[in-house]
Tab-separated table of C-alpha atoms in Angstrom:
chain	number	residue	atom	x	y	z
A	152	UNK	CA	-15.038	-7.543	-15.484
A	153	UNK	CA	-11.764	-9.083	-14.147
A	154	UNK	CA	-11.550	-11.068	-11.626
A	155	UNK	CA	-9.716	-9.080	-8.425
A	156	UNK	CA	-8.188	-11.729	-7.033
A	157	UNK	CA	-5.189	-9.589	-5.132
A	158	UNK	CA	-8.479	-8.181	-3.212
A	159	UNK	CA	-10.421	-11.321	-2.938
A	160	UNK	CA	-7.590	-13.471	-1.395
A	161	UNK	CA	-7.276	-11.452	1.302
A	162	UNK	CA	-11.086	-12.131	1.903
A	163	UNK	CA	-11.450	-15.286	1.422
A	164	UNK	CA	-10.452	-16.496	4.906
A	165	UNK	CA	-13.086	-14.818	6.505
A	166	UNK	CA	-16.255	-16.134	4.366
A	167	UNK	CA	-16.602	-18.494	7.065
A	168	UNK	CA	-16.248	-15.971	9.787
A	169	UNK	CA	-18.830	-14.555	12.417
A	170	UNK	CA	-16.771	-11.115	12.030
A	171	UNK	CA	-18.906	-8.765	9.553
A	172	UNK	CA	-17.074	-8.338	6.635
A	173	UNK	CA	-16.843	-4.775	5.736
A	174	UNK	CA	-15.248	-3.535	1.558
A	175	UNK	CA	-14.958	0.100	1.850
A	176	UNK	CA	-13.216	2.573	-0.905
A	177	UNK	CA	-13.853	5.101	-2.863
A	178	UNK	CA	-16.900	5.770	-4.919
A	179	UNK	CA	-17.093	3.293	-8.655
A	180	UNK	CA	-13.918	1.618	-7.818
A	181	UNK	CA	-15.514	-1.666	-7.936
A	182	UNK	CA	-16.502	-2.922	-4.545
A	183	UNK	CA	-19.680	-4.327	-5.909
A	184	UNK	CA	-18.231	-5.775	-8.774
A	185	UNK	CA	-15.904	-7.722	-5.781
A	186	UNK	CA	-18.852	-8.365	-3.507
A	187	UNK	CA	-20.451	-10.015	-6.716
A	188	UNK	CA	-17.249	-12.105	-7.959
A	189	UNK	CA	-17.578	-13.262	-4.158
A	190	UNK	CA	-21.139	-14.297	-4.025
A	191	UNK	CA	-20.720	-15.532	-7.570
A	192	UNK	CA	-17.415	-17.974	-6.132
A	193	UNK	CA	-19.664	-19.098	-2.907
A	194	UNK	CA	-22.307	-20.200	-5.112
A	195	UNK	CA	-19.853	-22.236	-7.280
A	196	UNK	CA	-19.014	-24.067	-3.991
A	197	UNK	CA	-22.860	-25.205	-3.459
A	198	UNK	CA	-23.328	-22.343	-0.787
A	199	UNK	CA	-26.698	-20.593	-0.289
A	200	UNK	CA	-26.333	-16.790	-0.931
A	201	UNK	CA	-28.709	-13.341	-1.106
A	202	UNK	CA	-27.688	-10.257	-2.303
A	203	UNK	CA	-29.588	-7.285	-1.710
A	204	UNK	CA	-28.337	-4.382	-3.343
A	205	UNK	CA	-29.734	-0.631	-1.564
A	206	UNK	CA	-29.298	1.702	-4.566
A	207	UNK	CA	-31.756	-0.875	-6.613
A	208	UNK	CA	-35.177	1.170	-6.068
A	209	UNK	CA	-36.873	-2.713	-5.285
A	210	UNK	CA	-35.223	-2.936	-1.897
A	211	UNK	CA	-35.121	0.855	-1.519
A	212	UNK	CA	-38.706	1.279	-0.788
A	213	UNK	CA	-39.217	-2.245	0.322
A	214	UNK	CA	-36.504	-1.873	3.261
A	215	UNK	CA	-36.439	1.474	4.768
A	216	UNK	CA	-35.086	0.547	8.252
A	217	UNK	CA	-33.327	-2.228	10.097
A	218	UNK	CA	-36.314	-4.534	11.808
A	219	UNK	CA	-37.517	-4.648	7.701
A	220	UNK	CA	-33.902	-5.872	7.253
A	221	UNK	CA	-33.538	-8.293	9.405
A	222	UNK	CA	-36.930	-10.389	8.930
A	223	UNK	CA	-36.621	-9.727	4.910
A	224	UNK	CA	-33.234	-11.943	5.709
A	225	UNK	CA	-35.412	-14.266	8.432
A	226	UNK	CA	-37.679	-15.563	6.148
A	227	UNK	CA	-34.873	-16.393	3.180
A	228	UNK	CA	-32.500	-17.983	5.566
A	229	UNK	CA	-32.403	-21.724	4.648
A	230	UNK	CA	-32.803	-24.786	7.486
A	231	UNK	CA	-29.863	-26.262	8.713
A	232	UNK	CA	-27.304	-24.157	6.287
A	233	UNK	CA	-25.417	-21.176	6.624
A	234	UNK	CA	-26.895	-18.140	4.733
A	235	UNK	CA	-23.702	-15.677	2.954
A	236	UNK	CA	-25.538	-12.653	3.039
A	237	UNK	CA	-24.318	-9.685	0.743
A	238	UNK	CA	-25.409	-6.035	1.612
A	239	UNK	CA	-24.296	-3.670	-0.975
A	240	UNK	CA	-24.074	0.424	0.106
A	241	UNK	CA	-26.145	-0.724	3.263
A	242	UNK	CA	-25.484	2.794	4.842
A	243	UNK	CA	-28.712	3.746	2.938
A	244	UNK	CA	-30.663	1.736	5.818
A	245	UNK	CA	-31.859	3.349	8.647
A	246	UNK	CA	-30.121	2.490	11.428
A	247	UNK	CA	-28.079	-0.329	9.422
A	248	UNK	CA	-25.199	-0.722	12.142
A	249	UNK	CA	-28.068	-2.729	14.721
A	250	UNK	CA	-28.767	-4.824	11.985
A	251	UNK	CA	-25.828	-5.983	11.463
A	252	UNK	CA	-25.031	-6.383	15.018
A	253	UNK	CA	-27.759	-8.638	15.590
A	254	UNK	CA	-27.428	-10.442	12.085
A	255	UNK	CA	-23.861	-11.409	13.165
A	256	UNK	CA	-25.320	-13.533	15.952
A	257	UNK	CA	-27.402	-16.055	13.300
A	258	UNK	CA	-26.172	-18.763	11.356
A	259	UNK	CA	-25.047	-16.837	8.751
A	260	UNK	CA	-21.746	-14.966	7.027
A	261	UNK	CA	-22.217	-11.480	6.207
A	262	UNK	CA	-20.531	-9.234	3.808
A	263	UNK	CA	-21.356	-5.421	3.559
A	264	UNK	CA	-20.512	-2.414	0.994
A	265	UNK	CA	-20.411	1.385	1.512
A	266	UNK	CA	-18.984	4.312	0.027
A	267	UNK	CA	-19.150	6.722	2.138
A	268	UNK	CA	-16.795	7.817	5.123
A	269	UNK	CA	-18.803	6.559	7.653
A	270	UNK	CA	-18.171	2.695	6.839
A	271	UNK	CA	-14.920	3.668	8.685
A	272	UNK	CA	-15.507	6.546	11.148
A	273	UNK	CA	-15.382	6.345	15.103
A	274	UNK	CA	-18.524	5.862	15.313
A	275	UNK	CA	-18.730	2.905	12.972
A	276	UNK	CA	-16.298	1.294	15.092
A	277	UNK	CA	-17.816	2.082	18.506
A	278	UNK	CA	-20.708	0.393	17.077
A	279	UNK	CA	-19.036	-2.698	15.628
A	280	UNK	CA	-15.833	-2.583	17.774
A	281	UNK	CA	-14.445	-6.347	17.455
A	282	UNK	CA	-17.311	-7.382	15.294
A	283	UNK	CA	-15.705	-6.387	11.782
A	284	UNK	CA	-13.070	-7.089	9.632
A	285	UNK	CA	-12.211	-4.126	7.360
A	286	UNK	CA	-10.953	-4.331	3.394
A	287	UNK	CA	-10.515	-1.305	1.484
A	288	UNK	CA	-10.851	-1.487	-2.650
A	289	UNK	CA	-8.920	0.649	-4.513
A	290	UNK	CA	-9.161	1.850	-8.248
A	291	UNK	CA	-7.147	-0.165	-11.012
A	292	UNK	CA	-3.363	-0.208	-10.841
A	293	UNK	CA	-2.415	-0.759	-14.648
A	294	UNK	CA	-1.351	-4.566	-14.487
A	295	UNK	CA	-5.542	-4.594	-14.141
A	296	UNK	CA	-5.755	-2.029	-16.483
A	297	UNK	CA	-4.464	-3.886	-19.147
A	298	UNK	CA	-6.195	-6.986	-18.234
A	299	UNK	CA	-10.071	-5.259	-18.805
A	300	UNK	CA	-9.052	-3.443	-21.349
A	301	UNK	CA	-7.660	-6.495	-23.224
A	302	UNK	CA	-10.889	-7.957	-22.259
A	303	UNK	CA	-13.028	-5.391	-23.540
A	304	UNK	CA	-11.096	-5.389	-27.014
A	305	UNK	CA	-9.953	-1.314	-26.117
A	306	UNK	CA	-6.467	0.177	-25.741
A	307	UNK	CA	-5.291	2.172	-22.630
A	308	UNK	CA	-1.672	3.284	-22.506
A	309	UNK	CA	0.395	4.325	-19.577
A	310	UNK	CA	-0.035	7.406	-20.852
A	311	UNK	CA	-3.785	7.483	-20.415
A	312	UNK	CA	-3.059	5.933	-17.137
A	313	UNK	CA	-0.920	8.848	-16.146
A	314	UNK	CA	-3.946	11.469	-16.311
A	315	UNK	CA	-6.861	9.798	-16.277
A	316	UNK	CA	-6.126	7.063	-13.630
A	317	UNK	CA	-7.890	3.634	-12.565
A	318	UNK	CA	-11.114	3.972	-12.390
A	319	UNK	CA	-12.464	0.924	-14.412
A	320	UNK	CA	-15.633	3.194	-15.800
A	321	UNK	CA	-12.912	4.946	-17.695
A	322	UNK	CA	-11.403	2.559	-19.264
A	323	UNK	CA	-15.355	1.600	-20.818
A	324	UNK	CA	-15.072	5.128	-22.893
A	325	UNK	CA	-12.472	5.541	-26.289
A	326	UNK	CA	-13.804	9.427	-26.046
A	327	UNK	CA	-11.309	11.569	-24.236
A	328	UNK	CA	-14.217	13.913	-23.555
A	329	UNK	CA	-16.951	11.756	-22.449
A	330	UNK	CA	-14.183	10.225	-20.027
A	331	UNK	CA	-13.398	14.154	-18.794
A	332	UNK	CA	-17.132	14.377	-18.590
A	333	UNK	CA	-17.521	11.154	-16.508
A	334	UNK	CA	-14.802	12.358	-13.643
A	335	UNK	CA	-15.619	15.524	-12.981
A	336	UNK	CA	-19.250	14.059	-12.353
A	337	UNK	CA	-18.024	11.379	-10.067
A	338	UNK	CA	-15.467	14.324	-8.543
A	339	UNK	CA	-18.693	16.473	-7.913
A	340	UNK	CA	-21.046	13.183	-6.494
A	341	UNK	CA	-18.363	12.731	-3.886
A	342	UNK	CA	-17.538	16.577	-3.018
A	343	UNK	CA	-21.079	17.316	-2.680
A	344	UNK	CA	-22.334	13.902	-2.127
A	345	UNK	CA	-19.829	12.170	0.457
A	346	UNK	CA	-18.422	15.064	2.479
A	347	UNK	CA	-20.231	18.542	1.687
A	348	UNK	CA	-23.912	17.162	2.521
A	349	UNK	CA	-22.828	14.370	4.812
A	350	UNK	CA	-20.420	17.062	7.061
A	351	UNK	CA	-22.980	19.819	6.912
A	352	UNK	CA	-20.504	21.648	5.567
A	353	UNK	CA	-21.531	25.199	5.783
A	354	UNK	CA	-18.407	26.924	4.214
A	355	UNK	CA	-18.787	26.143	0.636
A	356	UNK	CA	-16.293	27.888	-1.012
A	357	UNK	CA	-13.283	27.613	1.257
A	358	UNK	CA	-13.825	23.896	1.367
A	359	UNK	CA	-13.872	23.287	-2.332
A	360	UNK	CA	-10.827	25.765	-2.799
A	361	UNK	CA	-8.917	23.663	0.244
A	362	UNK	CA	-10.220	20.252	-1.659
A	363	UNK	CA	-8.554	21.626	-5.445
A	364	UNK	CA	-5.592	22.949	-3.950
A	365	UNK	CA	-4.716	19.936	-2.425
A	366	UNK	CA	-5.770	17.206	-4.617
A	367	UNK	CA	-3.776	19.763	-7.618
A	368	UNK	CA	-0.894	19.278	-5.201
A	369	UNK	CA	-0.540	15.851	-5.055
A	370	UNK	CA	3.020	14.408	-4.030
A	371	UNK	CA	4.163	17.351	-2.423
A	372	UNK	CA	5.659	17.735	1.131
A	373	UNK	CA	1.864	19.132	3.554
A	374	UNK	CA	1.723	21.174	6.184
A	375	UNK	CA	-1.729	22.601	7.178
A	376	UNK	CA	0.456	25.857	7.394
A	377	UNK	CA	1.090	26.064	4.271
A	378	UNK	CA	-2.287	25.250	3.086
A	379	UNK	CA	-3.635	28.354	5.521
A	380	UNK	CA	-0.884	30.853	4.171
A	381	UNK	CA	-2.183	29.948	0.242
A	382	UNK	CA	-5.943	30.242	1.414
A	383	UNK	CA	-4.799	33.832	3.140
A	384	UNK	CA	-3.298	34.863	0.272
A	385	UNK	CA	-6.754	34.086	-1.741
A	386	UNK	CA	-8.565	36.180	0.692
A	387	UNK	CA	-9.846	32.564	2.360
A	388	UNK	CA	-9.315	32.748	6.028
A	389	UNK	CA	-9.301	29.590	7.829
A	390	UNK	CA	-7.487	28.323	10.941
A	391	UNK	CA	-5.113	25.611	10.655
A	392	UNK	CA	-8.146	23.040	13.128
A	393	UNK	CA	-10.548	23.574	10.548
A	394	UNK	CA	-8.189	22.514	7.771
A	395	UNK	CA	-7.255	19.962	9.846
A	396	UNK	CA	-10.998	18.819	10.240
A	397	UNK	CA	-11.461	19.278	6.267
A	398	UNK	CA	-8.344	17.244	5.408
A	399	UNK	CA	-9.913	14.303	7.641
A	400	UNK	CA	-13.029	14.029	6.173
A	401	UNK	CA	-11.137	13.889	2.642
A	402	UNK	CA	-8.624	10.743	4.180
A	403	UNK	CA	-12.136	8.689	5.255
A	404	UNK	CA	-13.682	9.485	2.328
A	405	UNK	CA	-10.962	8.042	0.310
A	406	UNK	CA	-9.721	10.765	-1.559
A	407	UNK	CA	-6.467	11.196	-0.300
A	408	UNK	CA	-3.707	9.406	1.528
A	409	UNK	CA	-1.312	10.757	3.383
A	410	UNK	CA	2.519	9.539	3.673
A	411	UNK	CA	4.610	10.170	6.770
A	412	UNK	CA	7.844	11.063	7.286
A	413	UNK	CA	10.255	8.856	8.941
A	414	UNK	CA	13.640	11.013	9.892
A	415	UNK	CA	16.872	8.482	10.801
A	416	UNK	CA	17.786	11.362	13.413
A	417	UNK	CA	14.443	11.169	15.442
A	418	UNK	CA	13.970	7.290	14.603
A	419	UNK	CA	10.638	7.553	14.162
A	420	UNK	CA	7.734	8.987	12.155
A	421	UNK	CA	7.353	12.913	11.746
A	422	UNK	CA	3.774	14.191	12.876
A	423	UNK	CA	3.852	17.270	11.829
A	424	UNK	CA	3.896	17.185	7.649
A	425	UNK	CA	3.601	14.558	5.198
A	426	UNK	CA	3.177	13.798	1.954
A	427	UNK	CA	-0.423	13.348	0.147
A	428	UNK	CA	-1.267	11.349	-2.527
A	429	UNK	CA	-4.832	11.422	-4.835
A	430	UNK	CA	-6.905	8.035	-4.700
A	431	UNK	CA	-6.903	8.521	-7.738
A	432	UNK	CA	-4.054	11.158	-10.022
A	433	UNK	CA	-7.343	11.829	-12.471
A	434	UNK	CA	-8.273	14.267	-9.307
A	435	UNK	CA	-5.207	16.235	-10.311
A	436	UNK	CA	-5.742	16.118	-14.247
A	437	UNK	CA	-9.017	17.112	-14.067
A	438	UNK	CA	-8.477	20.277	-12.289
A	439	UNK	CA	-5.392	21.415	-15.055
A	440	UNK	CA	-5.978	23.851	-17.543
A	441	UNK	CA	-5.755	23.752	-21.037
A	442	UNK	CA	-4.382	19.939	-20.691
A	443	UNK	CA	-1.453	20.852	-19.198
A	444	UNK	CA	-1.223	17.891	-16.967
A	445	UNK	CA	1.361	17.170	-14.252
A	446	UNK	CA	2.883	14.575	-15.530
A	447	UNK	CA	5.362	14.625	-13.401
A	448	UNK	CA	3.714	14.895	-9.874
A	449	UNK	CA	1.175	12.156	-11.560
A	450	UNK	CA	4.088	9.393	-12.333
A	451	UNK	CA	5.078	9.793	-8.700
A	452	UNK	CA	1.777	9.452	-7.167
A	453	UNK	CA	0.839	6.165	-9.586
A	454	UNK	CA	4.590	4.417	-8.222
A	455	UNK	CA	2.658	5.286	-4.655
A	456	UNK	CA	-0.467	3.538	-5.476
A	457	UNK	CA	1.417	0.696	-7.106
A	458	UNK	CA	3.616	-0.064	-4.263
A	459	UNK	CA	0.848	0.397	-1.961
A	460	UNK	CA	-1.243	-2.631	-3.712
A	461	UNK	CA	2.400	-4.665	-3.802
A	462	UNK	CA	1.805	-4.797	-0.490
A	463	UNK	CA	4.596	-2.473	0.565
A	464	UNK	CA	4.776	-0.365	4.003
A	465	UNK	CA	5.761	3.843	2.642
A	466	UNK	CA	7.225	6.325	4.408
A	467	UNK	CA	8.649	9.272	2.959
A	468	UNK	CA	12.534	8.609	3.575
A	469	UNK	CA	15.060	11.334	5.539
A	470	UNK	CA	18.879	11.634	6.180
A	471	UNK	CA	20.992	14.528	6.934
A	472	UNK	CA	18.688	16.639	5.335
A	473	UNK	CA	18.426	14.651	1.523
A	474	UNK	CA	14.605	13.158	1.106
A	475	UNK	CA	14.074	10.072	-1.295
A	476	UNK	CA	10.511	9.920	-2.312
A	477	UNK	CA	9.893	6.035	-0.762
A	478	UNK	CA	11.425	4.033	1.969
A	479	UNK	CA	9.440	0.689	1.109
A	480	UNK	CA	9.086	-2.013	3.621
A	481	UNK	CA	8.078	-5.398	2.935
A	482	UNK	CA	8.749	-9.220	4.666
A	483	UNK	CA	12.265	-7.653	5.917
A	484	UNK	CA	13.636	-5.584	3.389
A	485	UNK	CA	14.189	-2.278	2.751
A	486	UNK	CA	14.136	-0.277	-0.575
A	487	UNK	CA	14.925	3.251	-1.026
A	488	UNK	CA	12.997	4.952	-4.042
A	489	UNK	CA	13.658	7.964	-6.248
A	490	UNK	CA	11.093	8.883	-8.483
A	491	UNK	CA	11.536	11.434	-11.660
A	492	UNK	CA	10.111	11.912	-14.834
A	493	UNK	CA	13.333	11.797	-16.653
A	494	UNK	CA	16.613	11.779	-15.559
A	495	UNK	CA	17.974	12.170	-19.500
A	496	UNK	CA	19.207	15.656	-18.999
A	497	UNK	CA	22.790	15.558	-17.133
A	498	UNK	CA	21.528	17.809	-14.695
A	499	UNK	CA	18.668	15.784	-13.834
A	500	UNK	CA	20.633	12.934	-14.052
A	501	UNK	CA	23.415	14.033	-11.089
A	502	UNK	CA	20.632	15.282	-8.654
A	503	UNK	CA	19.373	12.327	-8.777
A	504	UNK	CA	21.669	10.059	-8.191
A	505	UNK	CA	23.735	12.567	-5.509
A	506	UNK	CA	20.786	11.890	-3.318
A	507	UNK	CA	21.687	8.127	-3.377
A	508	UNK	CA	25.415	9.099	-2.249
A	509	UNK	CA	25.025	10.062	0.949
A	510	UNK	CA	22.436	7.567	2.332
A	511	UNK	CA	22.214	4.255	4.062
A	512	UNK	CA	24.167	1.837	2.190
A	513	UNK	CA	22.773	-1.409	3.278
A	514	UNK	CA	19.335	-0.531	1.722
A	515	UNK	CA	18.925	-1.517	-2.262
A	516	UNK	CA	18.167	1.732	-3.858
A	517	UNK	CA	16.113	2.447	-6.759
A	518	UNK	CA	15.211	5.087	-9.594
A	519	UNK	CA	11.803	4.814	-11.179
A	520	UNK	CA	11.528	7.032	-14.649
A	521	UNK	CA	9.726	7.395	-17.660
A	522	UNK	CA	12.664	6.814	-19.508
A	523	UNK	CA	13.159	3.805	-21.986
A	524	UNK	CA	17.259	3.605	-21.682
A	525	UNK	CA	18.467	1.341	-18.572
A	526	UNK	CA	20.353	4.246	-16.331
A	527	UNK	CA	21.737	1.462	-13.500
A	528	UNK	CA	24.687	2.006	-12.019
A	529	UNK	CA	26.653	-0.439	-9.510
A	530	UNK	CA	24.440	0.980	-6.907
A	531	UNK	CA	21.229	1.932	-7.827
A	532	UNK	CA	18.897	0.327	-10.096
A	533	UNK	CA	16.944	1.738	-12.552
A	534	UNK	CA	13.454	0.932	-13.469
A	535	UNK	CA	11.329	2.436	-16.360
A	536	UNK	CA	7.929	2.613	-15.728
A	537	UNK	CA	6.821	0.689	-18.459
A	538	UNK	CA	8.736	-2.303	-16.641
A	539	UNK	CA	7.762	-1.305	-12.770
A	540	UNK	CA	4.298	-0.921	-13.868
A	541	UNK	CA	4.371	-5.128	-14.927
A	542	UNK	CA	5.935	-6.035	-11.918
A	543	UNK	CA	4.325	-7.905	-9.026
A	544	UNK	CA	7.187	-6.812	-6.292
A	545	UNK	CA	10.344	-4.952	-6.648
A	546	UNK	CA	12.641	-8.053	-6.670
A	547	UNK	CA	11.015	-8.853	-10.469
């Protein structure tokens, strides 16, 4: 596995910390894998280290609750040394949040792992609230991609990455049908799994109706209006709080982001719709028929998760009524982005650009496309995706 160093840099000045350490994401996206490559680089440095991993069935049965915790950690803690202790999907303890509260207060470092939503929930922070530091793992953007799958000897094009996304499981399979199989059985683990069963979710059918229109609607301007007029029109009725509610538990269980809108009139964010984006745009794909996937909605949400591991602030950009995709933010500049699959077609190719026309000149504009042939004019740059998707920040 490669080395996730864009993740692990931002953890390493904490190792020494009395704040719990706390890598959240999305189900198989890797945070073990990261709390390992951690414990592995501690180790290298002459530190003492334990890792106790909960979905092993050896510390399953022999830790059911948090006073088992805590002296199983006792009695390995070494004299005179700080202990790094590594806790991987610790939610499975009973009562794991006073463990780590008291655990905090030894001579030791500790690092914990969940999937779940509730790693992140209120009540997670009422119960750790100034105690934690928080670092969320995402799947593989392609430049990582590439990397594993140059490391495992296997080819995975941008093409591949356009349906069947980042995470690094996939990239293990050459079968396009045992990877199909593989997603919709991690899709269904954290439907049923992470939010159905957790939630108590009693309506079954409206919420996995709400959960594929929405993650088949990825990059698209939200309103829960909208989303209670299309459930209507199935026969689904549902008031716009309950969507609300579902939406919410989808957000902290990592399945969906959300984008706001920032208007130039108002000044400030919009509250009332946004944009979402998949985790993941192999949420979308998986829920086309006869492999007619959205190509285009895909591209769009993969620039989103790219820019968002650049490092880049996104809002969904307004003026006088035009929309660009991206207003990116980073260390003082600005970028506005335009995102489309093609822009070969003239007519394409003027809509466009005339969006660029009547917007804030002093911010460096951008188109991002599929296409091969450079489109820049004196104005607006043009990147294709095969170039944006090497890039480490949009000035190269």
């Amino acid at each position: 596995m490669i080395i996730r160093e864009q993740y692990i840099r931002q953890i390493r000045p904490f190792y020494d910390s009395d704040l719990i350490k706390v890598i959240t994401g999305i189900r198989r996206c890797g945070k073990s894998i990261i709390l390992s490559q951690i414990a592995n680089e501690l180790k290298l440095l002459g530190k003492q280290t334990l890792t106790i991993n909960f979905e092993m069935i050896e510390y399953a049965d022999a830790i059911p609750d948090t006073q088992t915790l805590v002296n199983y950690i006792h009695q390995r803690m070494p004299e005179n040394q700080k202990l790094y202790v590594f806790l991987d999907e610790i939610q499975l303890v009973k009562d794991w949040n006073i463990a780590c509260r008291s655990l905090r207060l030894e001579n030791l470092s500790l690092f914990i792992t969940g999937s779940n939503s509730k790693l992140l929930s209120k009540e997670f922070t009422k119960e750790l609230s100034g105690r934690y530091v928080s670092f969320c793992i995402r799947p593989f953007v392609y430049k990582e991609i590439a990397e594993y799958a140059e490391q495992l000897g296997k080819t995975y094009s941008i093409g591949d990455y356009l349906v069947y996304g980042g995470f690094p499981k996939v990239i293990e399979f050459s079968d396009k049908e045992a990877i199909t199989d593989y997603l919709n059985d991690l899709n269904q683990t954290i439907i049923i799994n992470d939010i159905m069963n957790r939630y108590h979710i009693r309506k079954a059918e409206l919420f996995k109706r709400l959960v594929n229109y929405i993650l088949i609607s990825n990059a698209r301007i939200f309103s829960a209006n909208s989303v209670q007029h299309y459930l209507s029109s199935e026969k689904l009725e549902c008031s716009v709080n309950t969507i609300l509610k579902y939406l919410a538990y989808l957000e902290e269980a990592y399945i969906i982001r959300h984008l706001p809108q920032y208007s130039t009139r108002a000044k400030r964010e919009l509250t009332f719709y946004a944009k979402l984006y998949d985790e993941d745009v192999s949420f979308n794909s998986i829920r086309q028929r006869n492999k007619r996937f959205d190509l285009t909605h895909n591209l769009e949400n993969i620039v989103y998760n790219e820019l968002f591991f650049m490092g880049y602030e996104l809002s969904v950009f307004t003026q006088n009524g035009q929309e660009i995709d991206f207003m990116a933010s980073k260390d003082g500049k600005e970028y506005l982005i335009q995102v489309a699959y093609s822009i070969v077609e003239e007519k394409t190719y003027q809509r466009e650009f005339a969006l660029f026309n009547v917007l804030d000149q002093s911010k460096k504009k951008i188109i991002i496309t599929n296409d091969d042939f450079d489109f820049s004019t004196s104005t607006v740059q043009h990147i294709s995706l095969t170039n944006f998707l090497k890039m480490h920040s949009l000035e190269g």
